[in-house]
């Protein structure tokens, strides 16, 4: 039976401390814990398989890792997280998930839509294991939780912030890969910006056509794209590009213009500390909360299944205001807060295309 849940808020501090030393290597890590003996949870722990870019991207994968670590600490259970490999196939993903399920991990979570074929196949083979997949809702199985988000809503807030903060009425969007999921980010961003200024100029660029070309894992591509948009006149740039977004933020800081981060609160990320003064805010996607909530449900013996979608009302998406410079821009912060409430109240419906 499908259940919906309010995504738990995962403390940023967990990811900031843990990720400082995590790096972007291809190794996997494993830790052990003592499962409960009350019959509710007897698995080895949590199994987590990362998407392109891996742990250390300061964004999407790191958000998942924060939820993984929070659940381990709170429930005193073990866990294993495994990095992706360059140029891997669906068969590689199947093998990775099977390794985790066979070893006794539960739940087993695929971080990213690319895991959909693998989750579908492996979940059928291990019906007593709960599987989770982030950013995909196509798998219909009793032991699978499809953890998805209204990314367009947080992106709308990013668009409002950008349009209010720009001094040139000229902003930019950089997507990692030209796919429907990232189109949602762009659609919301454009709508939010144009709600503030219908005549605003918006640069738009996708780094690659497919994930295999490195659109989510190439900071150099992000930096080059941002350089081009800044040269064209943009003074606020929003990225939805995973690890590539680090290059966008670097470029923005070097040119002393604003960047808007994505998924995690990138102002708080240690690897981006030297650029943080130029991170206006971040469009949040509570991937960590989704991971944590799924683990909690399995731990308590009531596994989530079906579509579990996060939105502004549930706290599944949002806009980070950690930068004191953002908070000092009263008109920007006020406009973003009003837009957030209008979306929650149903006064604004955000485009997904």
Coordinates of C-alpha atoms in Angstrom, one line a residue:
X1 CA 0.0 0.0 0.0
X2 CA 1.3 3.4 -0.9
X3 CA 2.0 5.8 1.8
X4 CA 2.9 9.5 1.8
X5 CA 5.0 11.1 4.5
X6 CA 6.5 14.4 5.6
X7 CA 10.2 14.3 4.8
X8 CA 12.3 14.7 7.9
X9 CA 14.7 17.6 8.0
X10 CA 18.3 16.4 8.1
X11 CA 20.7 18.6 10.0
X12 CA 23.2 20.2 7.7
X13 CA 25.9 19.8 10.2
X14 CA 25.9 16.0 9.8
X15 CA 26.9 16.3 6.1
X16 CA 29.3 19.1 6.5
X17 CA 31.4 17.3 9.1
X18 CA 31.2 13.9 7.5
X19 CA 31.8 15.0 4.0
X20 CA 34.9 17.1 4.6
X21 CA 36.9 13.9 4.6
X22 CA 34.8 11.8 2.3
X23 CA 36.2 12.9 -1.1
X24 CA 35.0 11.6 -4.4
X25 CA 36.8 8.2 -4.6
X26 CA 35.3 5.1 -6.0
X27 CA 35.7 3.0 -2.9
X28 CA 32.8 1.8 -0.7
X29 CA 32.6 2.1 3.0
X30 CA 31.0 -0.2 5.5
X31 CA 30.2 0.1 9.2
X32 CA 28.5 -2.3 11.5
X33 CA 25.9 -1.9 14.2
X34 CA 23.8 -4.0 16.5
X35 CA 20.3 -4.6 14.9
X36 CA 17.3 -4.6 17.3
X37 CA 16.2 -7.8 18.8
X38 CA 12.5 -6.9 19.2
X39 CA 11.6 -8.4 15.9
X40 CA 11.1 -5.0 14.1
X41 CA 14.6 -4.8 12.6
X42 CA 17.1 -7.6 12.1
X43 CA 18.9 -6.5 8.9
X44 CA 22.6 -5.8 8.6
X45 CA 21.9 -2.1 8.1
X46 CA 21.4 0.3 5.2
X47 CA 22.6 -0.2 1.7
X48 CA 23.2 3.0 -0.4
X49 CA 24.3 3.1 -4.0
X50 CA 25.4 6.5 -5.3
X51 CA 24.6 8.3 -8.6
X52 CA 27.0 9.9 -11.1
X53 CA 29.4 12.2 -9.3
X54 CA 29.4 10.0 -6.2
X55 CA 30.0 11.1 -2.6
X56 CA 31.7 14.4 -2.3
X57 CA 29.6 16.3 -4.9
X58 CA 28.5 18.7 -2.2
X59 CA 25.0 18.4 -3.6
X60 CA 22.7 15.5 -4.6
X61 CA 24.7 12.4 -3.5
X62 CA 26.0 14.2 -0.3
X63 CA 22.4 14.9 0.7
X64 CA 21.7 11.2 0.5
X65 CA 24.8 10.5 2.5
X66 CA 23.6 12.9 5.2
X67 CA 20.4 10.9 5.6
X68 CA 22.3 7.6 5.6
X69 CA 24.6 8.8 8.4
X70 CA 21.8 10.3 10.4
X71 CA 19.8 7.1 10.3
X72 CA 22.9 5.0 11.3
X73 CA 23.6 7.2 14.3
X74 CA 20.0 7.5 15.5
X75 CA 19.0 3.8 15.1
X76 CA 22.5 2.4 15.9
X77 CA 22.6 0.3 12.8
X78 CA 25.2 -0.6 10.3
X79 CA 25.5 0.4 6.7
X80 CA 27.4 0.2 3.4
X81 CA 27.5 2.9 0.7
X82 CA 29.0 2.2 -2.7
X83 CA 30.4 4.6 -5.3
X84 CA 29.5 4.5 -9.0
X85 CA 32.1 3.7 -11.7
X86 CA 32.8 5.7 -14.8
X87 CA 30.9 4.5 -17.9
X88 CA 29.0 1.8 -16.0
X89 CA 26.1 -0.2 -17.4
X90 CA 22.7 -1.1 -16.0
X91 CA 24.2 -4.6 -15.4
X92 CA 26.8 -3.0 -13.1
X93 CA 24.0 -1.3 -11.1
X94 CA 22.1 -4.6 -10.9
X95 CA 25.2 -6.3 -9.5
X96 CA 25.7 -3.5 -7.0
X97 CA 22.1 -3.7 -5.6
X98 CA 22.2 -7.5 -5.6
X99 CA 25.4 -7.4 -3.6
X100 CA 23.8 -5.2 -1.0
X101 CA 20.5 -7.2 -0.8
X102 CA 22.3 -10.5 -0.7
X103 CA 24.6 -9.3 2.1
X104 CA 21.5 -8.6 4.3
X105 CA 21.1 -4.8 4.0
X106 CA 17.6 -3.4 4.2
X107 CA 16.6 -1.0 2.9
X108 CA 18.7 -0.8 -0.3
X109 CA 18.5 2.6 -1.9
X110 CA 19.5 3.7 -5.4
X111 CA 20.4 7.4 -5.5
X112 CA 19.1 8.7 -8.9
X113 CA 16.7 7.8 -11.7
X114 CA 19.4 5.8 -13.5
X115 CA 18.9 3.0 -11.0
X116 CA 15.3 2.4 -12.1
X117 CA 15.9 -0.6 -14.3
X118 CA 18.2 -2.2 -11.7
X119 CA 15.8 -1.5 -8.8
X120 CA 12.9 -3.0 -10.8
X121 CA 14.9 -6.2 -11.5
X122 CA 16.5 -6.7 -8.1
X123 CA 13.4 -5.9 -6.1
X124 CA 11.6 -8.7 -7.8
X125 CA 14.3 -11.1 -6.9
X126 CA 14.4 -10.0 -3.2
X127 CA 10.7 -9.4 -2.2
X128 CA 11.5 -9.3 1.5
X129 CA 13.9 -6.4 1.1
X130 CA 12.6 -2.8 0.8
X131 CA 14.1 -0.9 -2.0
X132 CA 14.1 2.9 -2.5
X133 CA 14.9 4.9 -5.6
X134 CA 15.3 8.7 -5.7
X135 CA 14.0 10.7 -8.6
X136 CA 11.9 8.0 -10.2
X137 CA 8.3 7.0 -9.8
X138 CA 7.9 4.4 -12.5
X139 CA 8.4 1.2 -10.4
X140 CA 5.2 -0.3 -9.2
X141 CA 6.1 -2.9 -6.5
X142 CA 5.0 -3.6 -3.0
X143 CA 8.6 -3.5 -1.8
X144 CA 9.7 -0.3 -3.6
X145 CA 9.4 3.3 -2.4
X146 CA 9.6 5.9 -5.2
X147 CA 11.0 9.0 -3.6
X148 CA 10.4 12.0 -5.8
X149 CA 10.1 15.7 -5.4
X150 CA 8.4 18.9 -6.7
X151 CA 11.8 20.4 -7.8
X152 CA 9.9 23.0 -9.8
X153 CA 8.6 24.6 -6.6
X154 CA 12.0 25.2 -5.0
X155 CA 13.3 26.3 -8.4
X156 CA 10.5 28.9 -8.6
X157 CA 11.8 30.4 -5.4
X158 CA 15.3 30.4 -6.9
X159 CA 13.9 32.3 -9.9
X160 CA 12.2 34.9 -7.6
X161 CA 15.5 35.3 -5.7
X162 CA 17.5 35.7 -8.9
X163 CA 15.1 38.3 -10.4
X164 CA 15.1 40.3 -7.2
X165 CA 18.8 40.2 -6.7
X166 CA 20.0 40.9 -10.3
X167 CA 21.3 44.4 -11.1
X168 CA 21.3 43.9 -14.8
X169 CA 17.9 42.2 -15.3
X170 CA 19.9 39.3 -16.8
X171 CA 20.2 35.9 -15.1
X172 CA 21.2 32.4 -16.1
X173 CA 20.3 28.7 -15.7
X174 CA 22.7 25.8 -16.2
X175 CA 21.4 22.3 -16.3
X176 CA 23.7 19.3 -16.1
X177 CA 21.9 17.1 -18.6
X178 CA 19.1 17.8 -21.1
X179 CA 16.5 15.5 -19.6
X180 CA 12.9 15.9 -18.3
X181 CA 13.9 15.9 -14.7
X182 CA 16.2 18.9 -15.2
X183 CA 13.6 20.6 -17.4
X184 CA 11.5 20.9 -14.2
X185 CA 14.2 22.9 -12.5
X186 CA 14.4 25.3 -15.5
X187 CA 10.7 25.6 -15.8
X188 CA 10.2 26.6 -12.2
X189 CA 13.2 29.0 -12.3
X190 CA 12.0 30.7 -15.4
X191 CA 8.4 31.1 -14.1
X192 CA 9.6 32.5 -10.8
X193 CA 11.9 35.0 -12.4
X194 CA 9.3 36.2 -14.9
X195 CA 6.7 36.5 -12.1
X196 CA 9.0 39.3 -10.8
X197 CA 10.0 40.8 -14.1
X198 CA 8.3 39.5 -17.3
X199 CA 11.0 41.1 -19.4
X200 CA 14.0 39.7 -17.6
X201 CA 16.6 38.1 -19.8
X202 CA 17.5 34.5 -19.0
X203 CA 20.5 32.6 -20.4
X204 CA 19.9 28.8 -20.6
X205 CA 22.3 26.0 -21.2
X206 CA 22.6 22.2 -20.7
X207 CA 26.1 20.8 -20.4
X208 CA 25.4 17.5 -22.1
X209 CA 22.7 15.5 -23.7
X210 CA 23.3 12.3 -21.7
X211 CA 24.6 11.6 -18.2
X212 CA 27.4 9.5 -19.7
X213 CA 28.9 12.6 -21.2
X214 CA 29.6 14.0 -17.8
X215 CA 27.0 16.7 -17.4
X216 CA 26.6 15.9 -13.7
X217 CA 30.2 15.1 -13.0
X218 CA 32.4 17.7 -14.7
X219 CA 33.1 20.9 -12.8
X220 CA 35.2 22.2 -15.8
X221 CA 32.1 22.0 -18.0
X222 CA 30.1 23.9 -15.4
X223 CA 32.8 26.6 -15.0
X224 CA 33.1 27.1 -18.8
X225 CA 29.3 27.4 -19.2
X226 CA 29.1 30.0 -16.3
X227 CA 32.0 32.0 -17.8
X228 CA 30.0 32.2 -21.0
X229 CA 26.8 33.3 -19.4
X230 CA 28.6 35.9 -17.3
X231 CA 30.4 37.2 -20.3
X232 CA 27.0 37.6 -21.9
X233 CA 25.8 39.8 -19.1
X234 CA 24.2 37.5 -16.5
X235 CA 24.9 38.4 -12.9
X236 CA 23.0 35.6 -11.1
X237 CA 23.3 32.0 -12.2
X238 CA 21.3 29.0 -10.9
X239 CA 22.7 25.5 -11.6
X240 CA 21.0 22.1 -11.5
X241 CA 24.1 20.2 -12.4
X242 CA 25.3 18.1 -9.5
X243 CA 29.1 18.0 -9.2
X244 CA 29.4 20.2 -12.3
X245 CA 27.8 22.9 -10.3
X246 CA 31.0 23.4 -8.3
X247 CA 32.5 24.9 -11.4
X248 CA 29.5 27.2 -11.8
X249 CA 29.9 28.4 -8.2
X250 CA 33.7 28.9 -8.7
X251 CA 33.1 31.0 -11.8
X252 CA 30.5 33.1 -10.1
X253 CA 32.7 33.8 -7.2
X254 CA 35.7 34.7 -9.4
X255 CA 33.6 37.1 -11.3
X256 CA 31.9 38.5 -8.1
X257 CA 28.4 37.7 -9.2
X258 CA 25.8 35.5 -7.5
X259 CA 25.4 31.8 -7.8
X260 CA 22.4 29.8 -6.6
X261 CA 23.1 26.2 -5.5
X262 CA 20.9 23.1 -5.7
X263 CA 19.8 20.1 -3.6
X264 CA 22.0 20.7 -0.6
X265 CA 22.6 24.0 1.2
X266 CA 25.8 24.7 -0.7
X267 CA 26.6 27.8 1.4
X268 CA 27.3 25.3 4.2
X269 CA 29.5 22.9 2.2
X270 CA 33.1 22.8 3.4
X271 CA 34.5 22.2 -0.1
X272 CA 32.8 25.4 -1.3
X273 CA 33.8 27.5 1.7
X274 CA 36.0 29.9 -0.2
X275 CA 33.2 30.7 -2.6
X276 CA 30.3 30.9 -0.1
X277 CA 30.1 34.7 0.0
X278 CA 28.8 34.5 -3.6
X279 CA 26.3 31.8 -3.0
X280 CA 23.0 33.7 -2.7
X281 CA 21.0 30.6 -1.6
X282 CA 20.2 27.1 -2.7
X283 CA 17.1 25.4 -4.0
X284 CA 16.8 22.5 -1.6
X285 CA 15.7 19.0 -2.3
X286 CA 15.5 17.0 0.9
X287 CA 17.1 13.8 -0.4
X288 CA 18.6 13.2 3.0
X289 CA 15.2 13.4 4.6
X290 CA 13.8 10.9 2.1
X291 CA 16.6 8.4 2.8
X292 CA 16.2 8.8 6.6
X293 CA 12.4 8.4 6.4
X294 CA 12.6 5.2 4.4
X295 CA 15.2 3.7 6.8
X296 CA 13.0 4.7 9.8
X297 CA 10.0 3.1 8.3
X298 CA 11.8 -0.2 7.7
X299 CA 13.4 0.0 11.2
X300 CA 10.0 0.4 12.7
X301 CA 8.6 -2.5 10.7
X302 CA 6.2 -0.4 8.6
X303 CA 8.1 0.0 5.3
X304 CA 7.1 2.9 3.0
X305 CA 6.1 1.9 -0.5
X306 CA 4.7 3.5 -3.6
X307 CA 5.2 7.2 -4.5
X308 CA 6.5 9.4 -1.7
X309 CA 6.7 13.0 -3.0
X310 CA 8.2 15.9 -1.2
X311 CA 7.0 19.5 -1.7
X312 CA 7.2 22.9 -0.1
X313 CA 4.3 22.1 2.3
X314 CA 6.0 18.9 3.6
X315 CA 9.5 20.4 3.7
X316 CA 10.6 18.0 0.9
X317 CA 11.9 21.1 -1.0
X318 CA 12.7 24.6 0.0
X319 CA 15.1 27.5 -0.3
X320 CA 18.2 27.9 1.9
X321 CA 18.8 31.3 3.5
X322 CA 22.1 30.6 5.3
X323 CA 24.0 33.4 3.7
X324 CA 23.8 36.5 6.0
X325 CA 24.1 38.7 2.8
X326 CA 20.9 37.1 1.6
X327 CA 19.1 37.7 4.9
X328 CA 20.2 41.3 4.7
X329 CA 18.5 41.8 1.3
X330 CA 15.1 42.3 2.8
X331 CA 13.2 42.8 -0.4
X332 CA 14.7 39.5 -1.9
X333 CA 14.0 37.4 1.2
X334 CA 10.5 38.8 1.6
X335 CA 9.6 38.1 -2.1
X336 CA 10.9 34.5 -1.7
X337 CA 8.9 34.0 1.5
X338 CA 5.7 35.3 -0.1
X339 CA 6.1 33.1 -3.2
X340 CA 6.7 30.1 -0.9
X341 CA 3.5 30.8 1.0
X342 CA 1.5 31.4 -2.2
X343 CA 2.6 28.0 -3.6
X344 CA 1.7 26.3 -0.4
X345 CA -1.7 28.0 -0.3
X346 CA -2.4 27.0 -3.9
X347 CA -2.3 30.6 -5.3
X348 CA 0.5 29.7 -7.6
X349 CA 0.8 26.5 -9.6
X350 CA 4.4 26.0 -10.8
X351 CA 5.1 24.7 -14.3
X352 CA 7.0 21.5 -14.8
X353 CA 7.8 22.0 -18.5

